Amino acid sequence: MDVVMKKIGISMGIYMSLIMSFFLALTGMGASGHFNIPGFIVSFLVSFMISLVISFLVPMGKVNKSLEMKHNLRPGALKTRGIEALVSNLIYTPILTLCMVTLAYFKAKNASGNGEGIPFIPAFLKSLGLCFIVGYILIFIFQDLIMKHLFKKYKINPGTGTKQGE
């Protein structure tokens, strides 16, 4: 059973990393006003790699389980999902946003030729605010959908967390 739960955790990390990276890279590129396909691909790949590292370093399943136990939350309830999405968003989004804005900052600075670039702090704060909103919505929607998909795939009873038929 522990092996199955570990597979679910790894799969969850990969799926959420793909979704978050795709949409946050799209959001960041769109908000910058300089959308281009090569820039989007680079942003997506860098964001995906960072998200994967975070997902392996911070086991969100354990974090969420701890939240549920500590605050007496019911797994799957709307309130629980909202809190879990907020905590996950607070972990992932600032790191991803900082990395992506830093990448864009140095890219713009090098492209300007004279060493001047975009003002870092305003760009970071604008992007962070936007990505917090987008990230929260994405996590709130997709985390539950992916978890249900993975539980079904591995034949886990969502109510008890045990293999179906046991």
Tab-separated table of N, CA and C in Angstrom:
chain	number	residue	atom	x	y	z
A	1	MET	N	0.823	-1.204	0.000
A	1	MET	CA	0.000	0.000	0.000
A	1	MET	C	0.861	1.260	0.000
A	2	ASP	N	1.958	1.250	0.786
A	2	ASP	CA	2.849	2.414	0.819
A	2	ASP	C	3.459	2.680	-0.551
A	3	VAL	N	3.747	1.613	-1.303
A	3	VAL	CA	4.315	1.753	-2.646
A	3	VAL	C	3.309	2.450	-3.558
A	4	VAL	N	2.052	2.060	-3.450
A	4	VAL	CA	0.997	2.670	-4.266
A	4	VAL	C	0.841	4.146	-3.910
A	5	MET	N	0.834	4.457	-2.628
A	5	MET	CA	0.687	5.855	-2.210
A	5	MET	C	1.888	6.687	-2.665
A	6	LYS	N	3.064	6.083	-2.666
A	6	LYS	CA	4.257	6.782	-3.149
A	6	LYS	C	4.122	7.070	-4.654
A	7	LYS	N	3.605	6.084	-5.414
A	7	LYS	CA	3.364	6.273	-6.850
A	7	LYS	C	2.353	7.398	-7.079
A	8	ILE	N	1.317	7.420	-6.259
A	8	ILE	CA	0.299	8.470	-6.374
A	8	ILE	C	0.924	9.829	-6.085
A	9	GLY	N	1.752	9.911	-5.056
A	9	GLY	CA	2.419	11.171	-4.713
A	9	GLY	C	3.326	11.665	-5.825
A	10	ILE	N	4.101	10.757	-6.410
A	10	ILE	CA	5.000	11.130	-7.509
A	10	ILE	C	4.188	11.562	-8.727
A	11	SER	N	3.160	10.783	-9.056
A	11	SER	CA	2.305	11.130	-10.200
A	11	SER	C	1.624	12.474	-9.987
A	12	MET	N	1.153	12.698	-8.776
A	12	MET	CA	0.496	13.964	-8.440
A	12	MET	C	1.465	15.127	-8.645
A	13	GLY	N	2.702	14.963	-8.175
A	13	GLY	CA	3.721	15.997	-8.339
A	13	GLY	C	3.996	16.300	-9.801
A	14	ILE	N	4.071	15.256	-10.614
A	14	ILE	CA	4.343	15.444	-12.046
A	14	ILE	C	3.169	16.138	-12.733
A	15	TYR	N	1.954	15.635	-12.497
A	15	TYR	CA	0.775	16.245	-13.124
A	15	TYR	C	0.604	17.708	-12.719
A	16	MET	N	0.694	17.979	-11.428
A	16	MET	CA	0.514	19.358	-10.958
A	16	MET	C	1.640	20.257	-11.457
A	17	SER	N	2.858	19.729	-11.538
A	17	SER	CA	3.975	20.517	-12.068
A	17	SER	C	3.723	20.886	-13.521
A	18	LEU	N	3.234	19.932	-14.304
A	18	LEU	CA	2.925	20.206	-15.713
A	18	LEU	C	1.841	21.274	-15.844
A	19	ILE	N	0.761	21.101	-15.115
A	19	ILE	CA	-0.366	22.034	-15.212
A	19	ILE	C	0.025	23.424	-14.731
A	20	MET	N	0.619	23.491	-13.541
A	20	MET	CA	1.010	24.794	-12.983
A	20	MET	C	2.019	25.488	-13.889
A	21	SER	N	3.016	24.752	-14.349
A	21	SER	CA	4.060	25.349	-15.184
A	21	SER	C	3.493	25.864	-16.498
A	22	PHE	N	2.636	25.071	-17.127
A	22	PHE	CA	2.056	25.483	-18.404
A	22	PHE	C	1.264	26.777	-18.245
A	23	PHE	N	0.331	26.786	-17.302
A	23	PHE	CA	-0.545	27.945	-17.168
A	23	PHE	C	0.153	29.165	-16.567
A	24	LEU	N	1.075	28.954	-15.630
A	24	LEU	CA	1.783	30.108	-15.065
A	24	LEU	C	2.775	30.694	-16.070
A	25	ALA	N	3.398	29.845	-16.892
A	25	ALA	CA	4.279	30.363	-17.948
A	25	ALA	C	3.452	31.147	-18.966
A	26	LEU	N	2.290	30.626	-19.307
A	26	LEU	CA	1.387	31.308	-20.232
A	26	LEU	C	0.932	32.642	-19.645
A	27	THR	N	0.578	32.640	-18.370
A	27	THR	CA	0.142	33.859	-17.682
A	27	THR	C	1.266	34.888	-17.641
A	28	GLY	N	2.454	34.446	-17.242
A	28	GLY	CA	3.599	35.356	-17.147
A	28	GLY	C	3.974	35.956	-18.486
A	29	MET	N	4.017	35.110	-19.503
A	29	MET	CA	4.363	35.611	-20.841
A	29	MET	C	3.286	36.564	-21.357
A	30	GLY	N	2.030	36.218	-21.115
A	30	GLY	CA	0.934	37.083	-21.558
A	30	GLY	C	0.932	38.420	-20.840
A	31	ALA	N	1.196	38.391	-19.541
A	31	ALA	CA	1.201	39.623	-18.744
A	31	ALA	C	2.384	40.514	-19.078
A	32	SER	N	3.466	39.923	-19.562
A	32	SER	CA	4.661	40.718	-19.878
A	32	SER	C	4.452	41.584	-21.116
A	33	GLY	N	3.515	41.171	-21.963
A	33	GLY	CA	3.286	41.909	-23.198
A	33	GLY	C	4.271	41.541	-24.297
A	34	HIS	N	5.110	40.560	-24.038
A	34	HIS	CA	6.121	40.131	-25.019
A	34	HIS	C	6.021	38.634	-25.259
A	35	PHE	N	4.815	38.161	-25.572
A	35	PHE	CA	4.635	36.722	-25.754
A	35	PHE	C	5.288	36.262	-27.045
A	36	ASN	N	6.078	35.199	-26.928
A	36	ASN	CA	6.608	34.513	-28.103
A	36	ASN	C	6.780	33.042	-27.755
A	37	ILE	N	6.703	32.203	-28.762
A	37	ILE	CA	6.735	30.752	-28.548
A	37	ILE	C	8.050	30.290	-27.911
A	38	PRO	N	9.222	30.710	-28.424
A	38	PRO	CA	10.467	30.253	-27.778
A	38	PRO	C	10.556	30.677	-26.307
A	39	GLY	N	10.139	31.891	-26.006
A	39	GLY	CA	10.151	32.369	-24.621
A	39	GLY	C	9.207	31.571	-23.746
A	40	PHE	N	8.038	31.248	-24.291
A	40	PHE	CA	7.074	30.441	-23.545
A	40	PHE	C	7.639	29.056	-23.259
A	41	ILE	N	8.251	28.441	-24.264
A	41	ILE	CA	8.808	27.094	-24.088
A	41	ILE	C	9.903	27.092	-23.025
A	42	VAL	N	10.784	28.087	-23.075
A	42	VAL	CA	11.847	28.183	-22.064
A	42	VAL	C	11.231	28.386	-20.680
A	43	SER	N	10.264	29.298	-20.580
A	43	SER	CA	9.599	29.554	-19.292
A	43	SER	C	8.921	28.295	-18.767
A	44	PHE	N	8.229	27.606	-19.653
A	44	PHE	CA	7.535	26.384	-19.259
A	44	PHE	C	8.516	25.328	-18.762
A	45	LEU	N	9.588	25.101	-19.506
A	45	LEU	CA	10.552	24.064	-19.116
A	45	LEU	C	11.257	24.391	-17.805
A	46	VAL	N	11.672	25.647	-17.649
A	46	VAL	CA	12.335	26.050	-16.398
A	46	VAL	C	11.355	25.919	-15.233
A	47	SER	N	10.146	26.398	-15.429
A	47	SER	CA	9.122	26.321	-14.390
A	47	SER	C	8.810	24.866	-14.041
A	48	PHE	N	8.733	24.011	-15.050
A	48	PHE	CA	8.444	22.594	-14.819
A	48	PHE	C	9.544	21.934	-13.991
A	49	MET	N	10.789	22.227	-14.321
A	49	MET	CA	11.905	21.633	-13.572
A	49	MET	C	11.886	22.106	-12.110
A	50	ILE	N	11.646	23.384	-11.900
A	50	ILE	CA	11.587	23.924	-10.533
A	50	ILE	C	10.413	23.300	-9.768
A	51	SER	N	9.268	23.194	-10.427
A	51	SER	CA	8.088	22.592	-9.792
A	51	SER	C	8.343	21.140	-9.398
A	52	LEU	N	9.016	20.405	-10.276
A	52	LEU	CA	9.329	19.011	-9.956
A	52	LEU	C	10.225	18.912	-8.730
A	53	VAL	N	11.240	19.769	-8.680
A	53	VAL	CA	12.146	19.763	-7.524
A	53	VAL	C	11.359	20.057	-6.245
A	54	ILE	N	10.506	21.079	-6.298
A	54	ILE	CA	9.697	21.420	-5.119
A	54	ILE	C	8.807	20.240	-4.733
A	55	SER	N	8.194	19.595	-5.734
A	55	SER	CA	7.270	18.495	-5.423
A	55	SER	C	7.984	17.316	-4.770
A	56	PHE	N	9.262	17.122	-5.089
A	56	PHE	CA	10.008	16.038	-4.448
A	56	PHE	C	10.524	16.444	-3.072
A	57	LEU	N	10.778	17.738	-2.881
A	57	LEU	CA	11.272	18.213	-1.583
A	57	LEU	C	10.154	18.432	-0.565
A	58	VAL	N	8.982	18.831	-1.061
A	58	VAL	CA	7.846	19.122	-0.170
A	58	VAL	C	6.704	18.160	-0.512
A	59	PRO	N	6.558	17.093	0.252
A	59	PRO	CA	5.482	16.131	-0.026
A	59	PRO	C	4.120	16.712	0.362
A	60	MET	N	3.419	17.255	-0.623
A	60	MET	CA	2.154	17.941	-0.341
A	60	MET	C	1.103	17.015	0.267
A	61	GLY	N	1.142	15.726	-0.061
A	61	GLY	CA	0.198	14.791	0.547
A	61	GLY	C	0.348	14.765	2.059
A	62	LYS	N	1.593	14.741	2.518
A	62	LYS	CA	1.854	14.739	3.962
A	62	LYS	C	1.504	16.091	4.582
A	63	VAL	N	1.805	17.157	3.859
A	63	VAL	CA	1.460	18.500	4.348
A	63	VAL	C	-0.056	18.614	4.503
A	64	ASN	N	-0.789	18.174	3.473
A	64	ASN	CA	-2.252	18.250	3.518
A	64	ASN	C	-2.831	17.371	4.622
A	65	LYS	N	-2.300	16.167	4.776
A	65	LYS	CA	-2.772	15.264	5.830
A	65	LYS	C	-2.539	15.887	7.205
A	66	SER	N	-1.386	16.530	7.378
A	66	SER	CA	-1.065	17.198	8.637
A	66	SER	C	-2.033	18.352	8.906
A	67	LEU	N	-2.337	19.123	7.855
A	67	LEU	CA	-3.312	20.219	7.983
A	67	LEU	C	-4.672	19.686	8.416
A	68	GLU	N	-5.092	18.602	7.762
A	68	GLU	CA	-6.397	18.014	8.069
A	68	GLU	C	-6.467	17.560	9.522
A	69	MET	N	-5.413	16.903	9.989
A	69	MET	CA	-5.409	16.391	11.363
A	69	MET	C	-5.312	17.525	12.380
A	70	LYS	N	-4.429	18.476	12.106
A	70	LYS	CA	-4.189	19.564	13.055
A	70	LYS	C	-5.405	20.482	13.212
A	71	HIS	N	-6.117	20.702	12.110
A	71	HIS	CA	-7.244	21.644	12.133
A	71	HIS	C	-8.598	20.942	12.021
A	72	ASN	N	-8.586	19.622	12.192
A	72	ASN	CA	-9.814	18.835	12.185
A	72	ASN	C	-10.638	19.075	10.915
A	73	LEU	N	-9.966	18.994	9.762
A	73	LEU	CA	-10.617	19.219	8.476
A	73	LEU	C	-11.043	17.882	7.876
A	74	ARG	N	-12.133	17.897	7.148
A	74	ARG	CA	-12.636	16.694	6.492
A	74	ARG	C	-12.055	16.609	5.079
A	75	PRO	N	-11.312	15.542	4.758
A	75	PRO	CA	-10.712	15.411	3.425
A	75	PRO	C	-11.760	15.544	2.318
A	76	GLY	N	-11.442	16.339	1.310
A	76	GLY	CA	-12.327	16.510	0.170
A	76	GLY	C	-13.390	17.580	0.331
A	77	ALA	N	-13.604	18.062	1.548
A	77	ALA	CA	-14.607	19.110	1.766
A	77	ALA	C	-14.135	20.405	1.100
A	78	LEU	N	-15.078	21.235	0.713
A	78	LEU	CA	-14.763	22.486	0.025
A	78	LEU	C	-13.801	23.351	0.843
A	79	LYS	N	-14.060	23.476	2.137
A	79	LYS	CA	-13.197	24.273	3.014
A	79	LYS	C	-11.780	23.686	3.047
A	80	THR	N	-11.693	22.374	3.147
A	80	THR	CA	-10.392	21.694	3.183
A	80	THR	C	-9.636	21.925	1.882
A	81	ARG	N	-10.324	21.760	0.764
A	81	ARG	CA	-9.690	21.977	-0.539
A	81	ARG	C	-9.195	23.412	-0.677
A	82	GLY	N	-9.984	24.364	-0.182
A	82	GLY	CA	-9.579	25.767	-0.240
A	82	GLY	C	-8.322	26.035	0.568
A	83	ILE	N	-8.260	25.457	1.764
A	83	ILE	CA	-7.083	25.650	2.622
A	83	ILE	C	-5.865	24.951	2.027
A	84	GLU	N	-6.055	23.729	1.535
A	84	GLU	CA	-4.943	22.994	0.922
A	84	GLU	C	-4.415	23.725	-0.312
A	85	ALA	N	-5.319	24.281	-1.111
A	85	ALA	CA	-4.902	25.038	-2.295
A	85	ALA	C	-4.119	26.282	-1.890
A	86	LEU	N	-4.560	26.945	-0.836
A	86	LEU	CA	-3.862	28.143	-0.361
A	86	LEU	C	-2.454	27.800	0.117
A	87	VAL	N	-2.325	26.754	0.920
A	87	VAL	CA	-1.009	26.364	1.444
A	87	VAL	C	-0.079	25.949	0.303
A	88	SER	N	-0.586	25.150	-0.618
A	88	SER	CA	0.218	24.728	-1.768
A	88	SER	C	0.644	25.938	-2.597
A	89	ASN	N	-0.282	26.856	-2.790
A	89	ASN	CA	-0.002	28.078	-3.542
A	89	ASN	C	1.072	28.918	-2.854
A	90	LEU	N	1.010	28.997	-1.530
A	90	LEU	CA	2.011	29.764	-0.773
A	90	LEU	C	3.401	29.130	-0.856
A	91	ILE	N	3.456	27.826	-1.058
A	91	ILE	CA	4.743	27.139	-1.177
A	91	ILE	C	5.307	27.294	-2.587
A	92	TYR	N	4.506	27.016	-3.591
A	92	TYR	CA	4.990	26.971	-4.974
A	92	TYR	C	5.118	28.343	-5.643
A	93	THR	N	4.069	29.133	-5.585
A	93	THR	CA	3.981	30.338	-6.411
A	93	THR	C	5.082	31.364	-6.169
A	94	PRO	N	5.439	31.710	-4.936
A	94	PRO	CA	6.512	32.702	-4.768
A	94	PRO	C	7.851	32.236	-5.353
A	95	ILE	N	8.166	30.952	-5.180
A	95	ILE	CA	9.430	30.426	-5.706
A	95	ILE	C	9.423	30.456	-7.225
A	96	LEU	N	8.350	29.951	-7.822
A	96	LEU	CA	8.250	29.943	-9.283
A	96	LEU	C	8.262	31.359	-9.847
A	97	THR	N	7.507	32.251	-9.231
A	97	THR	CA	7.429	33.629	-9.719
A	97	THR	C	8.779	34.324	-9.613
A	98	LEU	N	9.458	34.157	-8.498
A	98	LEU	CA	10.778	34.765	-8.328
A	98	LEU	C	11.745	34.271	-9.402
A	99	CYS	N	11.763	32.979	-9.639
A	99	CYS	CA	12.659	32.419	-10.662
A	99	CYS	C	12.310	32.932	-12.056
A	100	MET	N	11.032	32.949	-12.377
A	100	MET	CA	10.628	33.341	-13.725
A	100	MET	C	10.823	34.839	-13.968
A	101	VAL	N	10.533	35.665	-12.984
A	101	VAL	CA	10.740	37.110	-13.145
A	101	VAL	C	12.238	37.412	-13.208
A	102	THR	N	13.032	36.709	-12.425
A	102	THR	CA	14.486	36.889	-12.485
A	102	THR	C	15.008	36.516	-13.864
A	103	LEU	N	14.527	35.405	-14.412
A	103	LEU	CA	14.915	34.987	-15.762
A	103	LEU	C	14.534	36.056	-16.786
A	104	ALA	N	13.307	36.558	-16.709
A	104	ALA	CA	12.844	37.596	-17.636
A	104	ALA	C	13.634	38.890	-17.454
A	105	TYR	N	13.957	39.217	-16.203
A	105	TYR	CA	14.705	40.437	-15.896
A	105	TYR	C	16.076	40.412	-16.570
A	106	PHE	N	16.803	39.328	-16.389
A	106	PHE	CA	18.140	39.250	-16.983
A	106	PHE	C	18.087	39.120	-18.499
A	107	LYS	N	17.063	38.462	-19.004
A	107	LYS	CA	16.889	38.356	-20.449
A	107	LYS	C	16.621	39.740	-21.052
A	108	ALA	N	15.760	40.531	-20.409
A	108	ALA	CA	15.449	41.886	-20.886
A	108	ALA	C	16.658	42.798	-20.748
A	109	LYS	N	17.393	42.627	-19.664
A	109	LYS	CA	18.584	43.448	-19.427
A	109	LYS	C	19.637	43.183	-20.506
A	110	ASN	N	19.831	41.933	-20.859
A	110	ASN	CA	20.795	41.584	-21.907
A	110	ASN	C	20.309	42.019	-23.284
A	111	ALA	N	19.010	41.936	-23.520
A	111	ALA	CA	18.452	42.290	-24.824
A	111	ALA	C	18.479	43.789	-25.079
A	112	SER	N	18.465	44.596	-24.013
A	112	SER	CA	18.416	46.048	-24.197
A	112	SER	C	19.726	46.596	-24.745
A	113	GLY	N	20.809	45.860	-24.582
A	113	GLY	CA	22.092	46.308	-25.116
A	113	GLY	C	22.824	47.283	-24.221
A	114	ASN	N	22.104	48.143	-23.528
A	114	ASN	CA	22.759	49.128	-22.666
A	114	ASN	C	22.733	48.707	-21.196
A	115	GLY	N	22.330	47.474	-20.933
A	115	GLY	CA	22.338	46.969	-19.560
A	115	GLY	C	21.129	47.355	-18.745
A	116	GLU	N	20.221	48.145	-19.342
A	116	GLU	CA	19.010	48.514	-18.613
A	116	GLU	C	17.931	47.480	-18.899
A	117	GLY	N	17.155	47.202	-17.906
A	117	GLY	CA	16.079	46.236	-18.082
A	117	GLY	C	14.805	46.738	-17.460
A	118	ILE	N	13.937	45.831	-17.210
A	118	ILE	CA	12.676	46.162	-16.557
A	118	ILE	C	12.932	46.390	-15.067
A	119	PRO	N	12.155	47.248	-14.421
A	119	PRO	CA	12.320	47.418	-12.971
A	119	PRO	C	11.883	46.125	-12.269
A	120	PHE	N	12.802	45.519	-11.527
A	120	PHE	CA	12.584	44.180	-10.981
A	120	PHE	C	11.436	44.114	-9.969
A	121	ILE	N	11.461	44.953	-8.947
A	121	ILE	CA	10.471	44.859	-7.860
A	121	ILE	C	9.041	45.048	-8.376
A	122	PRO	N	8.745	46.092	-9.167
A	122	PRO	CA	7.369	46.219	-9.677
A	122	PRO	C	6.956	45.025	-10.548
A	123	ALA	N	7.882	44.537	-11.374
A	123	ALA	CA	7.561	43.389	-12.228
A	123	ALA	C	7.284	42.151	-11.377
A	124	PHE	N	8.105	41.950	-10.347
A	124	PHE	CA	7.930	40.790	-9.473
A	124	PHE	C	6.600	40.867	-8.728
A	125	LEU	N	6.292	42.012	-8.141
A	125	LEU	CA	5.062	42.143	-7.354
A	125	LEU	C	3.809	41.985	-8.220
A	126	LYS	N	3.835	42.578	-9.419
A	126	LYS	CA	2.698	42.446	-10.338
A	126	LYS	C	2.509	40.980	-10.724
A	127	SER	N	3.604	40.340	-11.082
A	127	SER	CA	3.541	38.942	-11.488
A	127	SER	C	3.132	38.040	-10.327
A	128	LEU	N	3.642	38.319	-9.138
A	128	LEU	CA	3.309	37.516	-7.962
A	128	LEU	C	1.813	37.596	-7.656
A	129	GLY	N	1.259	38.796	-7.690
A	129	GLY	CA	-0.175	38.959	-7.439
A	129	GLY	C	-1.017	38.202	-8.447
A	130	LEU	N	-0.677	38.356	-9.713
A	130	LEU	CA	-1.417	37.681	-10.773
A	130	LEU	C	-1.272	36.160	-10.658
A	131	CYS	N	-0.050	35.704	-10.428
A	131	CYS	CA	0.195	34.257	-10.341
A	131	CYS	C	-0.418	33.637	-9.089
A	132	PHE	N	-0.542	34.406	-8.001
A	132	PHE	CA	-1.227	33.891	-6.811
A	132	PHE	C	-2.687	33.588	-7.132
A	133	ILE	N	-3.315	34.491	-7.858
A	133	ILE	CA	-4.725	34.295	-8.212
A	133	ILE	C	-4.874	33.101	-9.154
A	134	VAL	N	-4.091	33.100	-10.221
A	134	VAL	CA	-4.159	32.010	-11.202
A	134	VAL	C	-3.760	30.682	-10.551
A	135	GLY	N	-2.681	30.695	-9.779
A	135	GLY	CA	-2.205	29.480	-9.119
A	135	GLY	C	-3.236	28.895	-8.173
A	136	TYR	N	-3.878	29.746	-7.389
A	136	TYR	CA	-4.892	29.274	-6.440
A	136	TYR	C	-6.039	28.591	-7.176
A	137	ILE	N	-6.508	29.223	-8.226
A	137	ILE	CA	-7.617	28.654	-9.001
A	137	ILE	C	-7.209	27.315	-9.613
A	138	LEU	N	-6.013	27.270	-10.198
A	138	LEU	CA	-5.532	26.023	-10.810
A	138	LEU	C	-5.424	24.901	-9.782
A	139	ILE	N	-4.811	25.195	-8.650
A	139	ILE	CA	-4.634	24.172	-7.612
A	139	ILE	C	-5.987	23.723	-7.078
A	140	PHE	N	-6.868	24.675	-6.826
A	140	PHE	CA	-8.189	24.349	-6.285
A	140	PHE	C	-8.944	23.415	-7.227
A	141	ILE	N	-8.874	23.686	-8.516
A	141	ILE	CA	-9.609	22.878	-9.495
A	141	ILE	C	-8.908	21.545	-9.760
A	142	PHE	N	-7.626	21.598	-10.107
A	142	PHE	CA	-6.955	20.407	-10.620
A	142	PHE	C	-6.463	19.429	-9.559
A	143	GLN	N	-6.123	19.894	-8.383
A	143	GLN	CA	-5.598	18.982	-7.367
A	143	GLN	C	-6.614	17.874	-7.057
A	144	ASP	N	-7.843	18.239	-6.860
A	144	ASP	CA	-8.889	17.267	-6.547
A	144	ASP	C	-9.174	16.350	-7.742
A	145	LEU	N	-9.235	16.930	-8.948
A	145	LEU	CA	-9.504	16.124	-10.144
A	145	LEU	C	-8.404	15.090	-10.378
A	146	ILE	N	-7.163	15.515	-10.245
A	146	ILE	CA	-6.043	14.599	-10.463
A	146	ILE	C	-6.020	13.524	-9.384
A	147	MET	N	-6.269	13.919	-8.146
A	147	MET	CA	-6.280	12.944	-7.051
A	147	MET	C	-7.356	11.888	-7.292
A	148	LYS	N	-8.546	12.311	-7.707
A	148	LYS	CA	-9.619	11.351	-7.998
A	148	LYS	C	-9.209	10.418	-9.132
A	149	HIS	N	-8.589	10.973	-10.170
A	149	HIS	CA	-8.124	10.164	-11.298
A	149	HIS	C	-7.100	9.126	-10.840
A	150	LEU	N	-6.135	9.555	-10.024
A	150	LEU	CA	-5.087	8.640	-9.567
A	150	LEU	C	-5.638	7.584	-8.614
A	151	PHE	N	-6.573	7.968	-7.752
A	151	PHE	CA	-7.182	6.978	-6.857
A	151	PHE	C	-7.926	5.922	-7.671
A	152	LYS	N	-8.629	6.371	-8.714
A	152	LYS	CA	-9.354	5.433	-9.573
A	152	LYS	C	-8.364	4.526	-10.313
A	153	LYS	N	-7.299	5.114	-10.828
A	153	LYS	CA	-6.285	4.353	-11.576
A	153	LYS	C	-5.652	3.265	-10.706
A	154	TYR	N	-5.354	3.596	-9.461
A	154	TYR	CA	-4.697	2.643	-8.561
A	154	TYR	C	-5.689	1.900	-7.660
A	155	LYS	N	-6.988	2.048	-7.958
A	155	LYS	CA	-8.054	1.351	-7.238
A	155	LYS	C	-8.003	1.589	-5.726
A	156	ILE	N	-7.897	2.871	-5.365
A	156	ILE	CA	-7.895	3.273	-3.961
A	156	ILE	C	-9.272	3.835	-3.621
A	157	ASN	N	-9.822	3.432	-2.500
A	157	ASN	CA	-11.098	3.954	-2.027
A	157	ASN	C	-10.862	5.361	-1.476
A	158	PRO	N	-11.427	6.408	-2.102
A	158	PRO	CA	-11.181	7.781	-1.651
A	158	PRO	C	-11.615	8.043	-0.208
A	159	GLY	N	-12.632	7.364	0.251
A	159	GLY	CA	-13.129	7.588	1.610
A	159	GLY	C	-12.203	7.053	2.685
A	160	THR	N	-11.601	5.886	2.418
A	160	THR	CA	-10.776	5.244	3.446
A	160	THR	C	-9.286	5.286	3.147
A	161	GLY	N	-8.930	5.502	1.881
A	161	GLY	CA	-7.515	5.503	1.508
A	161	GLY	C	-6.933	4.100	1.426
A	162	THR	N	-7.812	3.079	1.344
A	162	THR	CA	-7.343	1.696	1.238
A	162	THR	C	-7.647	1.154	-0.148
A	163	LYS	N	-6.969	0.077	-0.509
A	163	LYS	CA	-7.225	-0.578	-1.791
A	163	LYS	C	-8.667	-1.055	-1.819
A	164	GLN	N	-9.335	-0.885	-2.957
A	164	GLN	CA	-10.716	-1.346	-3.079
A	164	GLN	C	-10.736	-2.866	-2.997
A	165	GLY	N	-11.679	-3.379	-2.238
A	165	GLY	CA	-11.795	-4.818	-2.074
A	165	GLY	C	-11.099	-5.332	-0.828
A	166	GLU	N	-10.393	-4.462	-0.102
A	166	GLU	CA	-9.705	-4.903	1.129
A	166	GLU	C	-10.558	-4.622	2.336
